[in-house]
Coordinates of C-alpha atoms and ligand atoms in Angstrom, one line a residue:
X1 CA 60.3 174.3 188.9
X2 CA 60.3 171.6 191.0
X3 CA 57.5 172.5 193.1
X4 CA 55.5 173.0 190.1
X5 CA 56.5 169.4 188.3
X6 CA 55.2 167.6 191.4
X7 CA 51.8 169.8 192.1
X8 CA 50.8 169.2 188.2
X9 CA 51.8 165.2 189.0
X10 CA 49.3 165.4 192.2
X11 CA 46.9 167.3 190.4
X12 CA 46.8 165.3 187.8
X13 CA 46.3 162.2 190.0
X14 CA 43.8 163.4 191.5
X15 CA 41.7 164.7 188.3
X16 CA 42.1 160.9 186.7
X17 CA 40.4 159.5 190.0
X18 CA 37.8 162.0 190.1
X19 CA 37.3 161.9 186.6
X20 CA 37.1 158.0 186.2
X21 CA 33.2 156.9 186.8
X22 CA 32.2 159.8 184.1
X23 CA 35.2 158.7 181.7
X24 CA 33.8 155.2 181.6
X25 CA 30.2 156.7 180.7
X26 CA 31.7 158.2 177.7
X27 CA 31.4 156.5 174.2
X28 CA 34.0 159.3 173.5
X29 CA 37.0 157.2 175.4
X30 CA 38.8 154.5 173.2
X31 CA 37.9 150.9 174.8
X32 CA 37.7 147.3 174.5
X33 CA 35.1 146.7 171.9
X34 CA 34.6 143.3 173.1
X35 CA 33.4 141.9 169.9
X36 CA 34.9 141.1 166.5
X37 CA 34.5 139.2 163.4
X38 CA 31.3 137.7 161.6
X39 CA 28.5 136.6 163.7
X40 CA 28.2 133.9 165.9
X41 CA 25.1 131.7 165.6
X42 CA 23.1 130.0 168.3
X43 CA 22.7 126.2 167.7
X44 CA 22.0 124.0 170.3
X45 CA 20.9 124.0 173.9
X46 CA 22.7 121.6 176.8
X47 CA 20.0 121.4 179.4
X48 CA 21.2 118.2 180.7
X49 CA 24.4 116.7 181.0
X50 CA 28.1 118.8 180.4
X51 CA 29.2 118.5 176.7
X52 CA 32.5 118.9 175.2
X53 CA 32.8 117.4 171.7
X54 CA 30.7 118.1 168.6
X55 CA 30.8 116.1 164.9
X56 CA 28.8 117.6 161.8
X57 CA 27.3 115.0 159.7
X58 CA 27.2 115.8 155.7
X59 CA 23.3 115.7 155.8
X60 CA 23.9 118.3 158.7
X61 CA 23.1 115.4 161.5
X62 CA 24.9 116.6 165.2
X63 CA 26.5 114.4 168.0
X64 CA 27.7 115.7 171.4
X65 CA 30.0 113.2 173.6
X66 CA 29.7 114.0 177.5
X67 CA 32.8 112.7 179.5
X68 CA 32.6 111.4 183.2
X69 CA 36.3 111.9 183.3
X70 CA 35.3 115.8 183.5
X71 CA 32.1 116.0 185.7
X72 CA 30.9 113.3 187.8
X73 CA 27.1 114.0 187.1
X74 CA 28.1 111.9 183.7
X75 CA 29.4 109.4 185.1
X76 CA 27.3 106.1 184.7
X77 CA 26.4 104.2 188.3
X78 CA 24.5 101.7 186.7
X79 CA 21.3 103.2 188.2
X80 CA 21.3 106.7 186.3
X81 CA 20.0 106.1 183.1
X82 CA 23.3 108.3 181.4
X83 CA 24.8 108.8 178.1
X84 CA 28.3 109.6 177.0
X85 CA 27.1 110.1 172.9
X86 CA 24.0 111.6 172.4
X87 CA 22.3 112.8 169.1
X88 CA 21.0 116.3 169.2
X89 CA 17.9 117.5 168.1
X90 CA 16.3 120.8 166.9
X91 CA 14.1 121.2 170.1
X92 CA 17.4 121.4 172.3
X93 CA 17.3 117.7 173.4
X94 CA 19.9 114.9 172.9
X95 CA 19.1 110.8 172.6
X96 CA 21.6 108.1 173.7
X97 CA 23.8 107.3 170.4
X98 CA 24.0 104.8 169.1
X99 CA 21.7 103.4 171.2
X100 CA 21.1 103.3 175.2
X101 CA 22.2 100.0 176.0
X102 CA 25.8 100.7 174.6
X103 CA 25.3 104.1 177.0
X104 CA 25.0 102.3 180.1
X105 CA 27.4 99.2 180.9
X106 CA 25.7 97.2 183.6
X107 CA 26.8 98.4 186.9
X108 CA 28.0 101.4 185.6
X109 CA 31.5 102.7 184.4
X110 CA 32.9 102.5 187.1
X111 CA 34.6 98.6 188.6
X112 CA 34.4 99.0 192.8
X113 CA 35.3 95.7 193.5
X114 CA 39.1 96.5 192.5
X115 CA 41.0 98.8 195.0
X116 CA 41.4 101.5 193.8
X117 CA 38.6 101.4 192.0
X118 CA 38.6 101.3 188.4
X119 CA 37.2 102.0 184.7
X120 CA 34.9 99.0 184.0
X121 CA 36.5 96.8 181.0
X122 CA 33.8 96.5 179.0
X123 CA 34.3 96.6 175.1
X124 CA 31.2 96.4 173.8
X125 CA 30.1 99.3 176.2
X126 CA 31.0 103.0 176.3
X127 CA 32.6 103.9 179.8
X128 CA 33.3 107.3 179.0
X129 CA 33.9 109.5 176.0
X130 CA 35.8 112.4 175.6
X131 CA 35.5 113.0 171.9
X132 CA 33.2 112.1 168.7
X133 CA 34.3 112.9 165.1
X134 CA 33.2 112.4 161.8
X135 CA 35.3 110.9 158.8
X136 CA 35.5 112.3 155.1
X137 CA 33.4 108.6 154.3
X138 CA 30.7 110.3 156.6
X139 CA 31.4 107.9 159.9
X140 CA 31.2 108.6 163.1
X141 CA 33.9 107.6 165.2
X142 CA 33.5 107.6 169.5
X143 CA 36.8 107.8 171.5
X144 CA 36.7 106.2 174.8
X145 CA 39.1 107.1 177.3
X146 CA 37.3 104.5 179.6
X147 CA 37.8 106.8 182.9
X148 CA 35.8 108.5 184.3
X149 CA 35.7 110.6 188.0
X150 CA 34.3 108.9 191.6
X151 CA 31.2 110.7 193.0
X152 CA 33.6 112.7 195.1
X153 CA 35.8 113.7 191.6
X154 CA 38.5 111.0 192.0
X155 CA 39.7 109.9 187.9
X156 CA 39.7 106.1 188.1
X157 CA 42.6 104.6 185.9
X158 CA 41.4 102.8 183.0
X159 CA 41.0 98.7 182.4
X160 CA 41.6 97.0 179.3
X161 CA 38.6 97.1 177.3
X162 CA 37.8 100.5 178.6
X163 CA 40.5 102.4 175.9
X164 CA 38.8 102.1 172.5
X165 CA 37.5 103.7 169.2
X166 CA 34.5 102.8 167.7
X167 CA 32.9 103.4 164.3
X168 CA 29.6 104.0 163.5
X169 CA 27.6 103.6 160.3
X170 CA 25.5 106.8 159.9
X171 CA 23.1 105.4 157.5
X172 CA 21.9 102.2 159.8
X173 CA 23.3 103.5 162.9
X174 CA 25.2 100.2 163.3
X175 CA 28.6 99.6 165.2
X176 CA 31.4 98.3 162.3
X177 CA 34.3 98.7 163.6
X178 CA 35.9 98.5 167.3
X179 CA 39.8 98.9 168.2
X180 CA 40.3 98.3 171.5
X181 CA 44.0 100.1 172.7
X182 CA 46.8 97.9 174.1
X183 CA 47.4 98.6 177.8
X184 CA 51.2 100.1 176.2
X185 CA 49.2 102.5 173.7
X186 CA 46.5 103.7 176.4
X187 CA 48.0 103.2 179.5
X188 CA 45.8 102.6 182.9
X189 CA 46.5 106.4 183.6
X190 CA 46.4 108.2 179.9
X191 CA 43.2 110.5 178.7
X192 CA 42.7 110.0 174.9
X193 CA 41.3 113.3 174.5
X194 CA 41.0 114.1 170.7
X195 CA 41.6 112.4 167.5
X196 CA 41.3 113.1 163.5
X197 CA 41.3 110.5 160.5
X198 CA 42.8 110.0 156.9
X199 CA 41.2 107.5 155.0
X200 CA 43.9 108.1 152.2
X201 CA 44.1 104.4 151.5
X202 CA 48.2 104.6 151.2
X203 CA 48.8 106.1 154.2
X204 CA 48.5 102.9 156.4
X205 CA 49.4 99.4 155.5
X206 CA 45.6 98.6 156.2
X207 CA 45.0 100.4 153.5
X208 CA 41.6 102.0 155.2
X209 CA 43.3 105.4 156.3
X210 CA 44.9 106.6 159.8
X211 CA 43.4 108.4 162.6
X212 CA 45.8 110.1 165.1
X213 CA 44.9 110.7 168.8
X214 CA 46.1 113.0 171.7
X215 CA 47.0 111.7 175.2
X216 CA 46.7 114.7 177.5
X217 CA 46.7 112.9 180.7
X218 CA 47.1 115.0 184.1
X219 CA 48.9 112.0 185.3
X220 CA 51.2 113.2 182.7
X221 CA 52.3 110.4 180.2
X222 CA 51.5 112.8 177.3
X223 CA 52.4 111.9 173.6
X224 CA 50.2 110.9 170.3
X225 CA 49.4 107.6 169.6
X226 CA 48.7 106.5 166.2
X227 CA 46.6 103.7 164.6
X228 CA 46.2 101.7 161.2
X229 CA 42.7 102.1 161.1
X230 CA 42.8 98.7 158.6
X231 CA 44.4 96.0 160.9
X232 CA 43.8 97.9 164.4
X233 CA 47.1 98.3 165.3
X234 CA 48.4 100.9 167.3
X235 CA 51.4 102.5 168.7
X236 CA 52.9 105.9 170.5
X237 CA 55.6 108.8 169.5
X238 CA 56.4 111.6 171.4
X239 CA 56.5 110.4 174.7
X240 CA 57.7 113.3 177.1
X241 CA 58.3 116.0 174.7
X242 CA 57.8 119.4 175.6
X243 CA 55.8 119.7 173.3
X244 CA 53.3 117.8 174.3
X245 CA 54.2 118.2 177.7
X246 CA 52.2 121.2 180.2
X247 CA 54.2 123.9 181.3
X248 CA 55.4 124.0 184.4
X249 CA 53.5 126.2 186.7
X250 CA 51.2 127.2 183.9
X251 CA 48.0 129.2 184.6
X252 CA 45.7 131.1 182.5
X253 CA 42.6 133.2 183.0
X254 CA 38.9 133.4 182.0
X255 CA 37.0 136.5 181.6
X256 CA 39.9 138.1 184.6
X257 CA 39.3 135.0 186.8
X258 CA 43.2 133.3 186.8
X259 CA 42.6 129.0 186.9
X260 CA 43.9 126.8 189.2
X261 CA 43.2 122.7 189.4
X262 CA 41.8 121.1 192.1
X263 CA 43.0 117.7 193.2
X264 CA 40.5 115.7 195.4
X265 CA 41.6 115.4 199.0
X266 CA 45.2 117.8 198.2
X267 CA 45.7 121.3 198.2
X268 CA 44.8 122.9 194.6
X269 CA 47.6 123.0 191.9
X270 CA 48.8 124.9 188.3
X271 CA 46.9 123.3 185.4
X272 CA 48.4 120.5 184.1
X273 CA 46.4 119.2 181.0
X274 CA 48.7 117.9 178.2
X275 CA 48.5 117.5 174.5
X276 CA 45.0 117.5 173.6
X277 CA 43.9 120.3 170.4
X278 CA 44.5 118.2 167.1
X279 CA 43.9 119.3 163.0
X280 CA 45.5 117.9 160.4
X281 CA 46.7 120.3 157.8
X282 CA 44.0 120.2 154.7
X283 CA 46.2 117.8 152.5
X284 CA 46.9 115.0 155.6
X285 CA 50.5 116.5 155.3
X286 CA 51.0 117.8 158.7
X287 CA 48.9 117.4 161.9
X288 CA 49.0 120.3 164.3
X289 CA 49.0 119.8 168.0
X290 CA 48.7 121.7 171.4
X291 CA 48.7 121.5 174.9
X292 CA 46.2 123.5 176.5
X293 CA 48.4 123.9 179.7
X294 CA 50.6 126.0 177.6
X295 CA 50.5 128.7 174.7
X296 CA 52.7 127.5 172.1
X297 CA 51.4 126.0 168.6
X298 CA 53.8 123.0 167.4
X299 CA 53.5 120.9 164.5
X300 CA 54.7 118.0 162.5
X301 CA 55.4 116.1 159.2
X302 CA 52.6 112.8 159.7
X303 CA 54.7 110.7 157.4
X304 CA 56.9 110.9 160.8
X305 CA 53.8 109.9 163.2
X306 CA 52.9 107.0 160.7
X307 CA 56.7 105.3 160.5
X308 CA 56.9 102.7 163.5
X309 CA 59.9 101.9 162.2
X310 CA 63.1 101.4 164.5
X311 CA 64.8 105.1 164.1
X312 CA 61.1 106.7 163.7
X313 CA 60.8 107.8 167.3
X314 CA 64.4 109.9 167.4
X315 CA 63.1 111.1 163.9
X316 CA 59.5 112.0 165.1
X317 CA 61.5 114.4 167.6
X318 CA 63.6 115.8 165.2
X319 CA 60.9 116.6 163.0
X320 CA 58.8 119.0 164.9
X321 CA 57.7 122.6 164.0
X322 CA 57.1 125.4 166.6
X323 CA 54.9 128.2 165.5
X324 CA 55.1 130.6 168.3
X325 CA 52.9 131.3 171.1
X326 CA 49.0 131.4 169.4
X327 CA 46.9 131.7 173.0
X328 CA 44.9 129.1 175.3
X329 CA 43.2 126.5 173.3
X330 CA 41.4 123.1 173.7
X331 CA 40.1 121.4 170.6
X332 CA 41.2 122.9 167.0
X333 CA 40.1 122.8 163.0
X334 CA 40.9 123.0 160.2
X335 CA 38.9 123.7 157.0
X336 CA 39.6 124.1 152.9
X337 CA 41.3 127.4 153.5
X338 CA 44.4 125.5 155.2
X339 CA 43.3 127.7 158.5
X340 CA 43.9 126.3 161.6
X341 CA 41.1 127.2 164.0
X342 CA 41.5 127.3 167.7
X343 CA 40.0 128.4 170.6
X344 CA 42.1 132.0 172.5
X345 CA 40.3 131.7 175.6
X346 CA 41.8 134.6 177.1
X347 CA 40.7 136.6 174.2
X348 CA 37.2 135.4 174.5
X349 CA 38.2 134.4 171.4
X350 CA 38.2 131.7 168.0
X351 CA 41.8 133.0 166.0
X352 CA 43.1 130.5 162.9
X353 CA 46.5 130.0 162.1
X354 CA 47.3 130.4 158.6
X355 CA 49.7 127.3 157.4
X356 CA 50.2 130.1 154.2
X357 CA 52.0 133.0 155.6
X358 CA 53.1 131.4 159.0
X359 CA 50.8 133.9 161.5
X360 CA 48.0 134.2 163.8
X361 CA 44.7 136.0 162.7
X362 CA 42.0 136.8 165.3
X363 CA 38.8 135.6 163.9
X364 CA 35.5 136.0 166.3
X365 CA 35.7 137.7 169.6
X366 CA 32.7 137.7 171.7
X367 CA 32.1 138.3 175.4
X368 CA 29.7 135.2 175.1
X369 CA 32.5 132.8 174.5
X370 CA 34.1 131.5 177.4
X371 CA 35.5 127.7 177.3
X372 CA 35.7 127.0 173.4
X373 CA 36.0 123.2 173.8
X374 CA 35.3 121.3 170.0
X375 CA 35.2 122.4 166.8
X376 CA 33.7 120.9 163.6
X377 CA 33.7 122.1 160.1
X378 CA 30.7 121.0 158.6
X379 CA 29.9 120.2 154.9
X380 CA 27.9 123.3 154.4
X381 CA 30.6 125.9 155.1
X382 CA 29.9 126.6 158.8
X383 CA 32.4 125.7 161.7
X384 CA 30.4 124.8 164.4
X385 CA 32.0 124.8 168.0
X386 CA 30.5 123.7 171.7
X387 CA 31.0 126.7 174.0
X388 CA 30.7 124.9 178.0
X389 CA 32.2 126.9 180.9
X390 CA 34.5 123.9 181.3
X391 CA 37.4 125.7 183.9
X392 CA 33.8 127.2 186.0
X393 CA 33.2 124.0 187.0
X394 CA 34.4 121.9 190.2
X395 CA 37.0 120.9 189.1
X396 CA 38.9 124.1 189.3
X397 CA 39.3 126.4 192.5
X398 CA 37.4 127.7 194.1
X399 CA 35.7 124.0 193.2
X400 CA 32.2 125.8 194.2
X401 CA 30.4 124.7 190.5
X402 CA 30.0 128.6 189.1
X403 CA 28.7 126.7 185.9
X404 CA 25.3 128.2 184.8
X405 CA 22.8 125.7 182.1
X406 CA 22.2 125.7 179.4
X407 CA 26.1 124.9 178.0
X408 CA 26.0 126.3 174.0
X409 CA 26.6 124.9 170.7
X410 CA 27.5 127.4 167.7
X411 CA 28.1 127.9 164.3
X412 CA 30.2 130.5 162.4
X413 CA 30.3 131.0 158.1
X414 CA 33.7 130.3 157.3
X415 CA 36.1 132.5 155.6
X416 CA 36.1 132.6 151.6
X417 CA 33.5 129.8 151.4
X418 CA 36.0 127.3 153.2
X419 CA 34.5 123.6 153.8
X420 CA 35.3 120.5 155.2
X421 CA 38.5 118.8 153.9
X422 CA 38.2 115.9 152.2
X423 CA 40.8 113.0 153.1
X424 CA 40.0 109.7 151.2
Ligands
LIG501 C1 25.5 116.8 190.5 O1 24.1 116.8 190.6 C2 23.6 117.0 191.9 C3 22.1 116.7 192.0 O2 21.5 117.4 190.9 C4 24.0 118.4 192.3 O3 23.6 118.7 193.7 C5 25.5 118.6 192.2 O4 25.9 119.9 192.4 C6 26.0 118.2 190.8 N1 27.4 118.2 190.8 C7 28.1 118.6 189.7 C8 29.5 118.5 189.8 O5 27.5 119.1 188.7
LIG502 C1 36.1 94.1 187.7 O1 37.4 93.7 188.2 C2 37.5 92.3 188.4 C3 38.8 92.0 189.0 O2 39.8 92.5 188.2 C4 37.3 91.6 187.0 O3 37.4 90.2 187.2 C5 36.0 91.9 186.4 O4 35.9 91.4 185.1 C6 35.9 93.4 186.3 N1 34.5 93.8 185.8 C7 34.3 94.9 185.1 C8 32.9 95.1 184.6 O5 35.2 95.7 184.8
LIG503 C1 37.3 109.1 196.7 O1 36.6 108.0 196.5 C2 37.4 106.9 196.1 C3 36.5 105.7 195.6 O2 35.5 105.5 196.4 C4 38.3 106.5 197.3 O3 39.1 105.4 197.0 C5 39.1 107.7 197.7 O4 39.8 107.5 198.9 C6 38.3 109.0 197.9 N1 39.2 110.1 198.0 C7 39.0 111.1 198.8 C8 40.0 112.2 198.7 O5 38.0 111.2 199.5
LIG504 C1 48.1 136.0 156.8 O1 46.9 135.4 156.3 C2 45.7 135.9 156.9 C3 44.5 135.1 156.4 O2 44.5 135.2 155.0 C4 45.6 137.4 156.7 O3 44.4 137.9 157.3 C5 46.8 138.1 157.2 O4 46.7 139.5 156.9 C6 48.0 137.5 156.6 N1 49.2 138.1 157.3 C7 50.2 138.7 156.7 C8 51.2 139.3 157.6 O5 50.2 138.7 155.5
LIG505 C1 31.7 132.2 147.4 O1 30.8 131.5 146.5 C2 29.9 132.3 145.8 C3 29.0 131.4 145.1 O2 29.7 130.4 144.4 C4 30.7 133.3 144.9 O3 29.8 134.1 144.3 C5 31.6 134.1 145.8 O4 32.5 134.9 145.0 C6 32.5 133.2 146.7 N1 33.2 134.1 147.6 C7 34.5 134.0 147.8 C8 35.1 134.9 148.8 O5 35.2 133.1 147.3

């Protein structure tokens, strides 16, 4: 008996070797199938410089930012002609937004004649923007971290004047509004990553709406920061939480390859990018919030963001929602379904998270995708999304750029004819 049990165990090991190469052949064998969902549209082209964020105007007009703070080539030297907003056009090129002066501060984004050297403090120039989004009045808005990385990938710490949102008219491509961030909102060494607006005129004592922005610094001050869109000012909650805290020695992979971080001049490191995916919930209600060194989806009440009040920060703490683990994401969406879009990297994946029932729904899978950075509902029912090899690039191990142009902008039809939210 014996001896029989254990010559059927080797036999049987050596049939599944041999029989391995032919298996794979075989459209008989149940696999992968790699791909899911509705299709995925081709949109846009990135010859040039390395997108992340995307906004969808209601006339269907598209603007890409293209942050220094995450490849160097961006970075403004005050000789390169650069731009960190650009408007894209149908024959895959972009144009300086909104214009090219404001695209290139003279002598560049970067101040060497500090030590170490620094964001330059400009506030009437972009230094370096890491998202662009538009409102439900049809504005667009440019966030500014005002850091961006040293030719040899060093991330300067910010300056006053650096920090700032700005608001563009869409219909005369005018400036008309610019908040520049105290230096205890955005602090020298905070990334203001990604940011959403309600222009609900009772939601802020400005009575112009809210917008609500992510801090995912490396350097690790991570929280939200908040600000009254009407009188411009500002202010922080959840400093240090978990939840918008990365997790410690957190890693993830990308089509099999597992990430690591480089640090310039230090041996390379766990990923350690804090709070940074944002959507507000389709009625303003709630605004839901990730990490994306970190798997879990967390939410909270925005009546408890909003309250600067003395007891609001212990009751901003109190107040939030975990929904379980939903996958790797950057930048999230939401749409008139109440879905929460997101980006399930691993998964070569877009999944949504319905508010409704509380769960998880895979959406498009697509060997294709690979970093899902920005989404953007647009007005005509698609959610477009900015597809750009981000964790490939230097600044993750092996730090050999494995990057490969054109980056990719798509567009998906949303479920059940979903749309944009309107919050005004
Ligand atoms: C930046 O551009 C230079 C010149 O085209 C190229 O050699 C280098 O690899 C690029 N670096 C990155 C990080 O893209
Ligand atoms: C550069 O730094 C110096 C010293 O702090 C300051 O006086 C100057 O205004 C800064 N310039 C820019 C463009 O940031
Ligand atoms: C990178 O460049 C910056 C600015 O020039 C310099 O201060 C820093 O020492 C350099 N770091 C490394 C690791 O070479
Ligand atoms: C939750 O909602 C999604 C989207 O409508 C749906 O696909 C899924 O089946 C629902 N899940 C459950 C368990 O009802
Ligand atoms: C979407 O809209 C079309 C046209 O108004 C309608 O015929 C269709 O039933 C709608 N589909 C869903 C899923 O609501």
């Amino acid at each position: 008996m014996f001896g029989r049990k254990f010559l059927a165990v080797a036999s049987f090991g050596l049939l599944a070797s041999a029989d391995w190469p032919r298996a794979r052949g075989n459209s008989q064998v149940f696999r992968d199938p790699l791909t899911y969902g509705p299709e995925i549209e081709l949109v846009h082209l990135y010859y040039d410089e390395f997108p992340t964020g995307i906004a969808v105007s209601s006339t269907g007009r598209m603007f890409s930012n293209y942050p220094g703070g995450l490849d160097a080539n961006n970075t403004n030297n005050g000789r390169n002609r650069k731009y960190t907003i650009a408007e894209l056009f149908d024959d895959n090129t972009e144009r300086p937004y909104p214009s090219a002066r404001i695209n290139n501060p003279p002598g560049g984004a970067i101040n060497y004649t500090t030590y170490p050297p620094t964001g330059a403090n400009y506030q009437d120039y972009l230094i370096g923007s890491q998202s662009c989004v538009i409102d439900s009045a049809d504005r667009l808005w440019i966030l500014d971290t005002g850091r961006v990385l040293t030719p040899n990938g060093t991330l300067v710490p910010a300056s006053y004047g650096g920090p700032k949102l700005i608001g563009v008219d869409l219909e005369t491509d005018q400036i008309i509004k610019t908040i520049v961030f105290p230096t205890t909102v955005a602090f020298a060494d905070s990334y203001l990553n990604d940011v959403r607006f309600d222009l609900r005129p009772e939601v802020a004592a400005g009575g112009e709406g809210v917008a609500y922005i992510t801090d995912s610094s490396v350097e690790g001050r991570n929280g939200i920061v908040i600000v009254d869109l009407g009188t411009g000012e500002s202010w922080r909650h959840l400093d240090g939480h978990p939840s918008v805290r990365p997790e410690l020695q957190w890693s993830a992979s990308l089509w099999g390859v597992p990430l690591y971080q480089l640090r310039p001049g230090q041996p390379f490191t766990y990923g350690a990018f804090g709070s940074d995916g944002i959507a507000l919930s389709a009625n303003g209600a709630t605004l839901f919030y990730k990490v994306v060194a970190g798997r879990q989806l967390f939410s909270i009440p925005t009546a408890r963001l909003r309250d600067n009040s003395a007891t609001s920060e212990v009751r901003a703490q109190s107040a939030i929602n975990t929904h379980g683990q939903t996958g790797v994401t950057d930048g999230m969406e939401t749409d008139t379904n109440n879905f929460i879009y997101h980006g399930n990297m691993e998964q070569d994946a877009i999944s949504f998270f319905n508010v409704r029932n509380g769960t998880d729904t895979l959406f498009v899978r697509d060997p294709r995708l690979n970093w899902i950075d920005t989404f953007s509902t647009g007005a005509d029912g698609y959610l477009y999304f900015t597809n750009n090899q981000l964790v490939f690039g230097p600044g993750f191990y092996p730090g050999t750029d494995r990057r490969e142009r054109p980056f990719s902008l798509w567009r998906v039809q949303l479920p059940n004819n979903g749309t944009k939210p309107i919050l005004m």
